[in-house]
mmCIF file of C-alpha atoms and ligand atoms in Angstrom:
data_model
loop_
_atom_site.group_PDB
_atom_site.id
_atom_site.type_symbol
_atom_site.label_atom_id
_atom_site.label_comp_id
_atom_site.label_asym_id
_atom_site.label_seq_id
_atom_site.Cartn_x
_atom_site.Cartn_y
_atom_site.Cartn_z
ATOM 1 C CA MET A 11 -58.284 19.093 -49.823
ATOM 2 C CA LEU A 12 -55.881 17.560 -52.437
ATOM 3 C CA LEU A 13 -54.694 19.945 -55.060
ATOM 4 C CA LYS A 14 -54.796 18.951 -58.737
ATOM 5 C CA ILE A 15 -51.372 19.829 -59.536
ATOM 6 C CA LYS A 16 -51.073 21.296 -62.932
ATOM 7 C CA ARG A 17 -48.772 19.663 -65.372
ATOM 8 C CA GLY A 18 -45.588 21.472 -66.332
ATOM 9 C CA TRP A 19 -46.805 22.285 -69.903
ATOM 10 C CA GLU A 20 -49.619 24.003 -68.364
ATOM 11 C CA ILE A 21 -47.705 26.715 -66.641
ATOM 12 C CA ARG A 22 -48.335 30.054 -68.296
ATOM 13 C CA GLU A 23 -45.314 31.871 -69.923
ATOM 14 C CA SER A 24 -45.628 34.635 -67.375
ATOM 15 C CA ALA A 25 -44.736 32.277 -64.431
ATOM 16 C CA ALA A 26 -41.298 32.428 -65.403
ATOM 17 C CA THR A 27 -39.296 35.160 -63.882
ATOM 18 C CA PRO A 28 -37.697 37.037 -66.636
ATOM 19 C CA GLU A 29 -34.085 36.739 -67.129
ATOM 20 C CA ALA A 30 -33.815 40.665 -66.867
ATOM 21 C CA VAL A 31 -34.712 40.284 -63.232
ATOM 22 C CA TYR A 32 -32.022 37.721 -62.752
ATOM 23 C CA GLU A 33 -29.604 40.238 -64.472
ATOM 24 C CA ASP A 34 -30.638 43.272 -62.258
ATOM 25 C CA ARG A 35 -30.251 41.146 -59.111
ATOM 26 C CA ARG A 36 -26.759 40.243 -60.250
ATOM 27 C CA ARG A 37 -25.878 43.705 -60.873
ATOM 28 C CA LEU A 38 -27.128 44.717 -57.437
ATOM 29 C CA LEU A 39 -25.182 42.013 -55.694
ATOM 30 C CA LYS A 40 -21.997 43.141 -57.568
ATOM 31 C CA MET A 41 -22.720 46.526 -56.359
ATOM 32 C CA ALA A 42 -23.282 45.602 -52.927
ATOM 33 C CA VAL A 43 -19.973 43.895 -52.496
ATOM 34 C CA ALA A 44 -18.071 46.924 -54.219
ATOM 35 C CA GLY A 45 -17.991 48.780 -51.054
ATOM 36 C CA PRO A 46 -19.766 50.457 -48.229
ATOM 37 C CA ILE A 47 -20.992 53.372 -50.435
ATOM 38 C CA LEU A 48 -22.527 51.303 -53.072
ATOM 39 C CA LEU A 49 -23.722 48.808 -50.462
ATOM 40 C CA SER A 50 -26.036 51.369 -48.858
ATOM 41 C CA GLY A 51 -27.505 52.100 -52.170
ATOM 42 C CA GLY A 52 -28.098 48.485 -53.065
ATOM 43 C CA ALA A 53 -29.399 47.531 -49.621
ATOM 44 C CA LEU A 54 -31.902 50.173 -49.680
ATOM 45 C CA LEU A 55 -33.487 48.374 -52.492
ATOM 46 C CA ALA A 56 -33.415 45.299 -50.492
ATOM 47 C CA GLY A 57 -35.151 46.924 -47.627
ATOM 48 C CA CYS A 58 -32.169 46.833 -45.404
ATOM 49 C CA ASP A 59 -31.520 49.296 -42.571
ATOM 50 C CA ASP A 60 -28.218 48.141 -41.073
ATOM 51 C CA ALA A 61 -25.923 47.742 -44.131
ATOM 52 C CA PRO A 62 -23.102 49.781 -43.043
ATOM 53 C CA ALA A 63 -22.529 47.481 -40.263
ATOM 54 C CA GLN A 64 -22.711 44.402 -42.351
ATOM 55 C CA ALA A 65 -20.398 45.790 -44.983
ATOM 56 C CA THR A 66 -17.446 45.424 -42.960
ATOM 57 C CA GLN A 67 -18.073 41.761 -42.558
ATOM 58 C CA LEU A 68 -17.458 41.072 -46.371
ATOM 59 C CA ALA A 69 -13.935 40.227 -47.169
ATOM 60 C CA ALA A 70 -12.678 39.968 -50.610
ATOM 61 C CA GLY A 71 -11.998 36.256 -50.346
ATOM 62 C CA ASP A 72 -15.442 35.494 -49.864
ATOM 63 C CA LEU A 73 -16.518 36.590 -53.208
ATOM 64 C CA ALA A 74 -14.611 33.880 -55.141
ATOM 65 C CA PRO A 75 -16.933 32.685 -57.981
ATOM 66 C CA ASP A 76 -18.801 29.641 -57.257
ATOM 67 C CA PRO A 77 -17.069 26.763 -59.117
ATOM 68 C CA SER A 78 -20.646 25.007 -59.648
ATOM 69 C CA ALA A 79 -21.912 27.925 -61.532
ATOM 70 C CA LYS A 80 -21.168 26.286 -64.881
ATOM 71 C CA LEU A 81 -23.512 23.439 -64.223
ATOM 72 C CA TYR A 82 -26.635 25.582 -64.575
ATOM 73 C CA PRO A 83 -29.077 25.883 -65.976
ATOM 74 C CA VAL A 84 -30.521 22.360 -65.946
ATOM 75 C CA GLN A 85 -33.434 20.733 -67.695
ATOM 76 C CA ARG A 86 -36.906 21.288 -66.019
ATOM 77 C CA ASN A 87 -38.660 18.134 -64.827
ATOM 78 C CA LEU A 88 -42.201 18.893 -65.959
ATOM 79 C CA ARG A 89 -43.778 16.660 -63.524
ATOM 80 C CA TYR A 90 -43.703 19.142 -60.837
ATOM 81 C CA GLY A 91 -45.960 22.074 -61.784
ATOM 82 C CA LEU A 92 -47.316 25.201 -59.892
ATOM 83 C CA ASP A 93 -50.793 26.594 -59.389
ATOM 84 C CA ARG A 94 -49.271 30.123 -58.850
ATOM 85 C CA GLU A 95 -46.757 32.507 -60.204
ATOM 86 C CA LEU A 96 -43.095 32.124 -59.496
ATOM 87 C CA THR A 97 -41.900 34.433 -56.522
ATOM 88 C CA ALA A 98 -39.677 37.072 -57.865
ATOM 89 C CA GLU A 99 -36.023 36.051 -57.476
ATOM 90 C CA ASP A 100 -35.034 39.314 -55.538
ATOM 91 C CA VAL A 101 -37.850 38.592 -52.904
ATOM 92 C CA ALA A 102 -36.790 34.916 -52.459
ATOM 93 C CA THR A 103 -33.125 35.751 -52.217
ATOM 94 C CA THR A 104 -33.504 38.769 -49.656
ATOM 95 C CA TYR A 105 -36.005 37.365 -47.265
ATOM 96 C CA ASN A 106 -34.644 34.400 -45.696
ATOM 97 C CA ASN A 107 -34.622 32.269 -42.600
ATOM 98 C CA TYR A 108 -30.827 31.137 -41.662
ATOM 99 C CA TYR A 109 -30.327 31.566 -38.050
ATOM 100 C CA GLU A 110 -26.612 30.621 -38.509
ATOM 101 C CA PHE A 111 -26.533 34.424 -39.628
ATOM 102 C CA GLY A 112 -29.122 35.874 -37.469
ATOM 103 C CA SER A 113 -32.598 35.727 -36.451
ATOM 104 C CA SER A 114 -33.995 38.398 -38.994
ATOM 105 C CA LYS A 115 -35.126 37.890 -42.460
ATOM 106 C CA ASN A 116 -32.358 40.215 -43.570
ATOM 107 C CA ILE A 117 -29.400 38.056 -43.585
ATOM 108 C CA TRP A 118 -28.426 37.762 -47.156
ATOM 109 C CA GLN A 119 -25.395 39.985 -47.138
ATOM 110 C CA LYS A 120 -23.990 38.336 -43.834
ATOM 111 C CA ALA A 121 -24.351 35.086 -45.511
ATOM 112 C CA GLN A 122 -21.955 36.073 -48.232
ATOM 113 C CA ALA A 123 -19.086 35.608 -45.864
ATOM 114 C CA LEU A 124 -19.601 31.831 -45.574
ATOM 115 C CA PRO A 125 -16.619 30.010 -47.478
ATOM 116 C CA ILE A 126 -18.113 27.373 -49.654
ATOM 117 C CA ARG A 127 -14.973 25.670 -50.933
ATOM 118 C CA PRO A 128 -13.523 23.389 -49.891
ATOM 119 C CA TRP A 129 -16.683 21.585 -48.917
ATOM 120 C CA THR A 130 -16.646 18.097 -47.733
ATOM 121 C CA VAL A 131 -19.805 16.092 -47.288
ATOM 122 C CA SER A 132 -19.764 13.145 -45.014
ATOM 123 C CA ILE A 133 -22.060 10.040 -45.479
ATOM 124 C CA ALA A 134 -21.964 8.197 -42.193
ATOM 125 C CA GLY A 135 -23.698 5.889 -39.724
ATOM 126 C CA MET A 136 -25.555 2.744 -40.886
ATOM 127 C CA VAL A 137 -24.139 2.706 -44.638
ATOM 128 C CA GLU A 138 -22.130 -0.076 -46.454
ATOM 129 C CA LYS A 139 -18.997 2.113 -46.676
ATOM 130 C CA PRO A 140 -19.064 5.559 -44.931
ATOM 131 C CA MET A 141 -17.248 8.147 -47.064
ATOM 132 C CA GLU A 142 -16.333 11.884 -47.254
ATOM 133 C CA ILE A 143 -16.735 13.271 -50.650
ATOM 134 C CA ASP A 144 -15.910 16.602 -52.038
ATOM 135 C CA ILE A 145 -18.861 18.673 -53.178
ATOM 136 C CA ASP A 146 -17.781 19.010 -56.642
ATOM 137 C CA ASP A 147 -17.145 15.393 -56.973
ATOM 138 C CA LEU A 148 -20.932 14.688 -55.508
ATOM 139 C CA LEU A 149 -22.287 17.190 -57.934
ATOM 140 C CA ALA A 150 -20.653 15.625 -60.933
ATOM 141 C CA LYS A 151 -22.341 12.137 -59.958
ATOM 142 C CA MET A 152 -25.799 13.293 -59.296
ATOM 143 C CA PRO A 153 -28.500 13.848 -61.907
ATOM 144 C CA LEU A 154 -29.282 17.684 -61.883
ATOM 145 C CA GLU A 155 -32.747 18.898 -62.877
ATOM 146 C CA GLU A 156 -34.908 21.761 -62.176
ATOM 147 C CA ARG A 157 -38.190 21.710 -60.185
ATOM 148 C CA LEU A 158 -40.850 24.283 -59.483
ATOM 149 C CA TYR A 159 -41.926 23.837 -55.873
ATOM 150 C CA ARG A 160 -44.026 25.718 -53.370
ATOM 151 C CA HIS A 161 -42.345 26.490 -50.002
ATOM 152 C CA ARG A 162 -44.565 27.120 -46.759
ATOM 153 C CA CYS A 163 -42.728 28.301 -43.653
ATOM 154 C CA VAL A 164 -44.455 27.369 -40.483
ATOM 155 C CA GLU A 165 -44.577 31.210 -39.726
ATOM 156 C CA ALA A 166 -47.365 31.372 -42.221
ATOM 157 C CA TRP A 167 -45.737 32.878 -45.429
ATOM 158 C CA SER A 168 -44.987 31.229 -48.665
ATOM 159 C CA MET A 169 -43.020 31.189 -51.945
ATOM 160 C CA ALA A 170 -42.856 29.401 -55.161
ATOM 161 C CA VAL A 171 -39.356 28.904 -56.564
ATOM 162 C CA PRO A 172 -37.320 26.884 -59.214
ATOM 163 C CA TRP A 173 -34.843 24.951 -57.484
ATOM 164 C CA SER A 174 -32.085 23.157 -59.379
ATOM 165 C CA GLY A 175 -30.699 19.843 -57.789
ATOM 166 C CA PHE A 176 -31.097 16.308 -57.527
ATOM 167 C CA PRO A 177 -33.451 13.797 -55.870
ATOM 168 C CA LEU A 178 -32.339 12.967 -52.284
ATOM 169 C CA LYS A 179 -33.001 9.223 -53.350
ATOM 170 C CA ALA A 180 -29.949 9.469 -55.505
ATOM 171 C CA LEU A 181 -27.741 10.266 -52.574
ATOM 172 C CA VAL A 182 -29.389 7.481 -50.610
ATOM 173 C CA ASP A 183 -28.604 5.244 -53.303
ATOM 174 C CA LEU A 184 -24.968 6.293 -53.584
ATOM 175 C CA ALA A 185 -24.847 5.968 -49.550
ATOM 176 C CA ARG A 186 -25.992 2.330 -49.650
ATOM 177 C CA PRO A 187 -27.836 2.164 -46.260
ATOM 178 C CA LEU A 188 -27.777 -0.821 -44.246
ATOM 179 C CA GLY A 189 -30.924 -2.877 -43.635
ATOM 180 C CA GLY A 190 -31.404 -1.597 -40.108
ATOM 181 C CA ALA A 191 -31.383 2.165 -41.112
ATOM 182 C CA LYS A 192 -34.572 3.852 -40.476
ATOM 183 C CA TYR A 193 -33.957 7.546 -40.617
ATOM 184 C CA LEU A 194 -31.746 10.074 -42.460
ATOM 185 C CA LYS A 195 -30.316 12.740 -40.223
ATOM 186 C CA MET A 196 -28.829 15.873 -41.782
ATOM 187 C CA ALA A 197 -26.477 18.533 -40.046
ATOM 188 C CA THR A 198 -25.632 21.952 -41.207
ATOM 189 C CA PHE A 199 -21.785 23.378 -41.131
ATOM 190 C CA GLU A 200 -20.578 24.990 -37.867
ATOM 191 C CA ASN A 201 -18.385 28.111 -38.513
ATOM 192 C CA PRO A 202 -19.207 30.765 -35.621
ATOM 193 C CA GLN A 203 -16.411 33.028 -36.952
ATOM 194 C CA VAL A 204 -18.352 33.901 -40.005
ATOM 195 C CA ALA A 205 -21.870 32.617 -39.116
ATOM 196 C CA SER A 206 -22.432 34.923 -35.991
ATOM 197 C CA GLY A 207 -25.564 33.392 -34.999
ATOM 198 C CA GLN A 208 -23.726 30.286 -34.206
ATOM 199 C CA LYS A 209 -22.167 32.399 -31.163
ATOM 200 C CA ALA A 210 -25.604 32.385 -29.246
ATOM 201 C CA SER A 211 -25.043 29.335 -27.204
ATOM 202 C CA TRP A 212 -28.780 28.938 -26.152
ATOM 203 C CA TYR A 213 -29.175 27.462 -29.636
ATOM 204 C CA PRO A 214 -28.366 23.579 -30.048
ATOM 205 C CA TRP A 215 -25.697 23.982 -33.083
ATOM 206 C CA PRO A 216 -25.382 22.665 -35.429
ATOM 207 C CA TYR A 217 -28.752 22.783 -37.089
ATOM 208 C CA VAL A 218 -30.058 19.083 -37.561
ATOM 209 C CA GLU A 219 -32.969 17.711 -39.512
ATOM 210 C CA GLY A 220 -34.352 14.333 -40.036
ATOM 211 C CA LEU A 221 -36.519 12.179 -42.239
ATOM 212 C CA THR A 222 -37.698 8.653 -42.168
ATOM 213 C CA LEU A 223 -35.924 6.639 -45.115
ATOM 214 C CA ALA A 224 -39.288 6.191 -46.709
ATOM 215 C CA GLU A 225 -39.727 10.109 -46.759
ATOM 216 C CA ALA A 226 -35.980 10.630 -47.897
ATOM 217 C CA THR A 227 -36.729 8.226 -50.851
ATOM 218 C CA ASN A 228 -40.088 9.682 -51.926
ATOM 219 C CA ASP A 229 -39.976 11.295 -55.399
ATOM 220 C CA LEU A 230 -40.550 14.838 -53.902
ATOM 221 C CA ALA A 231 -37.821 14.669 -51.510
ATOM 222 C CA PHE A 232 -35.017 16.978 -53.293
ATOM 223 C CA ILE A 233 -31.528 18.214 -52.674
ATOM 224 C CA ALA A 234 -31.441 21.782 -54.039
ATOM 225 C CA THR A 235 -28.138 23.048 -55.313
ATOM 226 C CA GLY A 236 -29.329 25.998 -57.387
ATOM 227 C CA LEU A 237 -31.928 28.479 -57.743
ATOM 228 C CA TYR A 238 -33.561 30.356 -60.813
ATOM 229 C CA GLY A 239 -31.159 28.525 -62.992
ATOM 230 C CA LYS A 240 -27.874 29.434 -61.362
ATOM 231 C CA ALA A 241 -25.930 28.212 -58.396
ATOM 232 C CA MET A 242 -27.663 28.400 -55.165
ATOM 233 C CA PRO A 243 -27.207 31.603 -53.487
ATOM 234 C CA LYS A 244 -25.299 31.349 -50.141
ATOM 235 C CA GLN A 245 -28.376 32.695 -48.117
ATOM 236 C CA ASN A 246 -30.657 30.056 -49.631
ATOM 237 C CA GLY A 247 -28.241 27.444 -48.517
ATOM 238 C CA THR A 248 -25.603 26.523 -50.797
ATOM 239 C CA PRO A 249 -24.089 24.173 -51.614
ATOM 240 C CA LEU A 250 -26.574 21.596 -50.515
ATOM 241 C CA ARG A 251 -30.239 22.484 -49.168
ATOM 242 C CA LEU A 252 -33.087 20.062 -48.510
ATOM 243 C CA ALA A 253 -36.389 20.749 -50.258
ATOM 244 C CA VAL A 254 -39.382 18.855 -48.756
ATOM 245 C CA PRO A 255 -42.260 20.908 -49.940
ATOM 246 C CA TRP A 256 -45.003 18.928 -48.290
ATOM 247 C CA LYS A 257 -43.335 19.844 -44.751
ATOM 248 C CA TYR A 258 -42.955 23.185 -42.866
ATOM 249 C CA GLY A 259 -39.944 25.160 -44.076
ATOM 250 C CA PHE A 260 -37.790 24.502 -41.081
ATOM 251 C CA LYS A 261 -37.363 20.992 -42.222
ATOM 252 C CA SER A 262 -35.601 22.174 -45.264
ATOM 253 C CA ILE A 263 -32.164 22.296 -43.928
ATOM 254 C CA LYS A 264 -29.517 24.478 -45.484
ATOM 255 C CA GLY A 265 -25.701 24.210 -45.681
ATOM 256 C CA ILE A 266 -25.658 20.503 -45.181
ATOM 257 C CA VAL A 267 -22.178 18.916 -44.527
ATOM 258 C CA ARG A 268 -23.344 15.538 -43.065
ATOM 259 C CA PHE A 269 -25.862 12.748 -43.886
ATOM 260 C CA GLU A 270 -26.125 10.209 -41.394
ATOM 261 C CA PHE A 271 -28.093 7.042 -41.503
ATOM 262 C CA THR A 272 -29.473 5.849 -38.340
ATOM 263 C CA ASP A 273 -32.054 3.641 -36.444
ATOM 264 C CA GLN A 274 -32.694 6.424 -33.888
ATOM 265 C CA ARG A 275 -35.266 9.066 -34.753
ATOM 266 C CA PRO A 276 -33.162 12.399 -34.868
ATOM 267 C CA VAL A 277 -34.139 15.296 -32.704
ATOM 268 C CA SER A 278 -34.285 18.455 -34.890
ATOM 269 C CA PHE A 279 -32.906 21.742 -34.129
ATOM 270 C CA TRP A 280 -36.293 23.418 -33.501
ATOM 271 C CA GLU A 281 -37.986 20.218 -31.994
ATOM 272 C CA GLU A 282 -34.867 20.354 -29.399
ATOM 273 C CA ILE A 283 -35.828 24.235 -28.662
ATOM 274 C CA GLN A 284 -39.538 23.899 -28.512
ATOM 275 C CA ALA A 285 -40.949 20.486 -28.997
ATOM 276 C CA SER A 286 -44.472 21.482 -28.313
ATOM 277 C CA GLU A 287 -44.438 23.963 -31.319
ATOM 278 C CA TYR A 288 -42.094 22.026 -33.890
ATOM 279 C CA GLY A 289 -42.456 18.470 -34.019
ATOM 280 C CA PHE A 290 -40.273 15.764 -36.097
ATOM 281 C CA TRP A 291 -43.051 15.273 -38.928
ATOM 282 C CA ALA A 292 -44.018 18.829 -39.502
ATOM 283 C CA ASN A 293 -46.400 18.106 -42.304
ATOM 284 C CA VAL A 294 -48.359 21.046 -43.609
ATOM 285 C CA ASN A 295 -52.026 21.110 -42.527
ATOM 286 C CA PRO A 296 -54.107 24.001 -42.403
ATOM 287 C CA GLU A 297 -56.443 22.640 -39.980
ATOM 288 C CA VAL A 298 -53.922 22.062 -37.118
ATOM 289 C CA SER A 299 -52.869 25.403 -35.801
ATOM 290 C CA HIS A 300 -49.424 26.321 -34.518
ATOM 291 C CA PRO A 301 -49.887 26.754 -30.588
ATOM 292 C CA ARG A 302 -49.584 30.555 -31.094
ATOM 293 C CA TRP A 303 -51.134 31.367 -34.545
ATOM 294 C CA SER A 304 -53.552 29.658 -37.379
ATOM 295 C CA GLN A 305 -52.237 27.777 -40.191
ATOM 296 C CA ALA A 306 -55.313 28.162 -42.309
ATOM 297 C CA SER A 307 -53.745 30.669 -44.705
ATOM 298 C CA GLU A 308 -50.456 31.958 -45.855
ATOM 299 C CA ARG A 309 -48.924 35.206 -46.998
ATOM 300 C CA VAL A 310 -47.422 34.905 -50.469
ATOM 301 C CA ILE A 311 -44.264 36.731 -50.119
ATOM 302 C CA GLY A 312 -43.551 39.464 -52.936
ATOM 303 C CA THR A 313 -47.447 40.047 -53.258
ATOM 304 C CA ASP A 314 -50.384 41.378 -51.417
ATOM 305 C CA GLU A 315 -52.122 38.018 -51.315
ATOM 306 C CA ARG A 316 -53.163 35.637 -48.675
ATOM 307 C CA VAL A 317 -53.974 32.128 -49.859
ATOM 308 C CA PRO A 318 -55.654 29.029 -48.062
ATOM 309 C CA THR A 319 -53.152 26.574 -47.028
ATOM 310 C CA GLN A 320 -53.407 23.179 -48.424
ATOM 311 C CA LEU A 321 -53.083 19.740 -46.693
ATOM 312 C CA TYR A 322 -49.313 18.679 -47.330
ATOM 313 C CA ASN A 323 -48.953 21.857 -48.968
ATOM 314 C CA GLY A 324 -50.995 20.486 -51.922
ATOM 315 C CA TYR A 325 -48.678 17.436 -52.485
ATOM 316 C CA GLY A 326 -50.912 14.871 -50.982
ATOM 317 C CA GLU A 327 -50.891 12.865 -54.345
ATOM 318 C CA PHE A 328 -47.268 12.202 -53.868
ATOM 319 C CA VAL A 329 -46.813 11.822 -50.118
ATOM 320 C CA ALA A 330 -50.244 11.052 -48.488
ATOM 321 C CA ASP A 331 -49.433 7.248 -48.580
ATOM 322 C CA LEU A 332 -46.333 7.592 -46.398
ATOM 323 C CA TYR A 333 -48.588 8.138 -43.374
ATOM 324 C CA ALA A 334 -51.136 5.620 -43.824
ATOM 325 C CA GLY A 335 -51.782 4.061 -40.520
ATOM 326 C CA MET A 336 -50.002 6.641 -38.605
ATOM 327 C CA GLU A 337 -52.812 8.507 -37.090
ATOM 328 C CA SER A 338 -51.648 8.073 -33.544
ATOM 329 C CA GLU A 339 -48.459 10.305 -34.552
ATOM 330 C CA LYS A 340 -48.363 13.994 -34.365
ATOM 331 C CA LEU A 341 -47.933 14.351 -38.163
ATOM 332 C CA PHE A 342 -48.898 17.896 -38.485
ATOM 333 C CA MET A 343 -46.860 19.830 -35.925
HETATM 334 N N1 MTE B 438 -29.332 25.515 -41.499
HETATM 335 C C1 MTE B 438 -30.444 25.990 -41.524
HETATM 336 N N2 MTE B 438 -31.338 25.769 -42.330
HETATM 337 C C2 MTE B 438 -32.625 26.209 -42.448
HETATM 338 C C3 MTE B 438 -33.073 27.432 -41.506
HETATM 339 C C4 MTE B 438 -32.071 27.785 -40.626
HETATM 340 O O1 MTE B 438 -32.207 28.608 -39.950
HETATM 341 N N3 MTE B 438 -30.729 27.226 -40.595
HETATM 342 N N4 MTE B 438 -34.064 27.864 -41.621
HETATM 343 C C5 MTE B 438 -35.301 27.088 -41.958
HETATM 344 C C6 MTE B 438 -36.664 27.756 -42.381
HETATM 345 S S1 MTE B 438 -37.725 28.183 -40.978
HETATM 346 C C7 MTE B 438 -37.135 28.139 -43.609
HETATM 347 S S2 MTE B 438 -38.576 29.006 -43.810
HETATM 348 C C8 MTE B 438 -36.039 27.751 -44.702
HETATM 349 C C9 MTE B 438 -36.023 29.299 -45.373
HETATM 350 O O2 MTE B 438 -35.451 28.993 -46.722
HETATM 351 P P1 MTE B 438 -35.265 30.220 -47.719
HETATM 352 O O3 MTE B 438 -34.492 31.313 -46.944
HETATM 353 O O4 MTE B 438 -34.421 29.754 -48.898
HETATM 354 O O5 MTE B 438 -36.541 30.744 -48.056
HETATM 355 O O6 MTE B 438 -34.918 27.460 -44.500
HETATM 356 C C10 MTE B 438 -34.907 26.525 -43.529
HETATM 357 N N5 MTE B 438 -33.531 25.949 -43.385
HETATM 358 MO MO1 MO B 439 -39.671 28.675 -41.767
#
């Protein structure tokens, strides 16, 4: 079942999203924030039907340029290749899961209201010296690179995108965890004023996710800070968003404000809501069905295709060793 991952230099030229698409998207976003009339025009293209209501949520101050924009594009790391075309940028940035902004896929406009500066990241728990670090200071310390990764949502859709960011291991090294630390727990911002989904009290906010330290320091574990050669759009999880492509998408937590090292296995957001459907490990496996649907294949967003799902989402050569001897664990839900 292991996929032979193509080397970066085998990727066809056509796999890169043309810059023209980025530019159109930028123009559309500018139009969308210019006012309600233009917004409904722009939103039609995005397949949005409740644009006027959302327009009122955009305030001028929310549109300050992202100060990290100048860091991109960054050099692509050719070790991580793709077996398929990149998803079109306008698809990956308008079809999102971000429950802080609502439970539909169409939250990209609402997410623009999230203030992203100042943004302080805490590194806490079992570390040599807990710290609070400003996002721009953190970004300046981290080795930024671009990686092409697949992403497989537990809902059986997938995409393939160019993330920019840094290996999670670089942050673990900065944090200097103590010997007893076994897990890394990550938490998303809390701001119900702008993230209206957080007003829904039946969800266990904040969104939390966790990895073992062995997973967090695996080469594939990546903190994404940019997308398509630019700063990360708000709807995709700026300023810090996990990308662990061998696991179902819900593990890839967005809008992170806290990294806590602990000896207790964290209970993640979805696990707390429905442990029988969303486990801690959540490794992709086509042979283990979700209780309510098959995981054997996936819909590639932005195309008419359905493709077979692969064990560890095709990344077994990087991660299968992490789980040797753990057959008694529910690794695939
Ligand atoms: N904080 C937070 N992170 C999150 C989610 C969320 O609702 N809140 N959704 C997850 C799920 S289910 C998926 S599939 C991916 C979606 O990422 P994308 O919108 O960039 O495709 O984000 C994940 N990270
Ligand atoms: Mo997901």
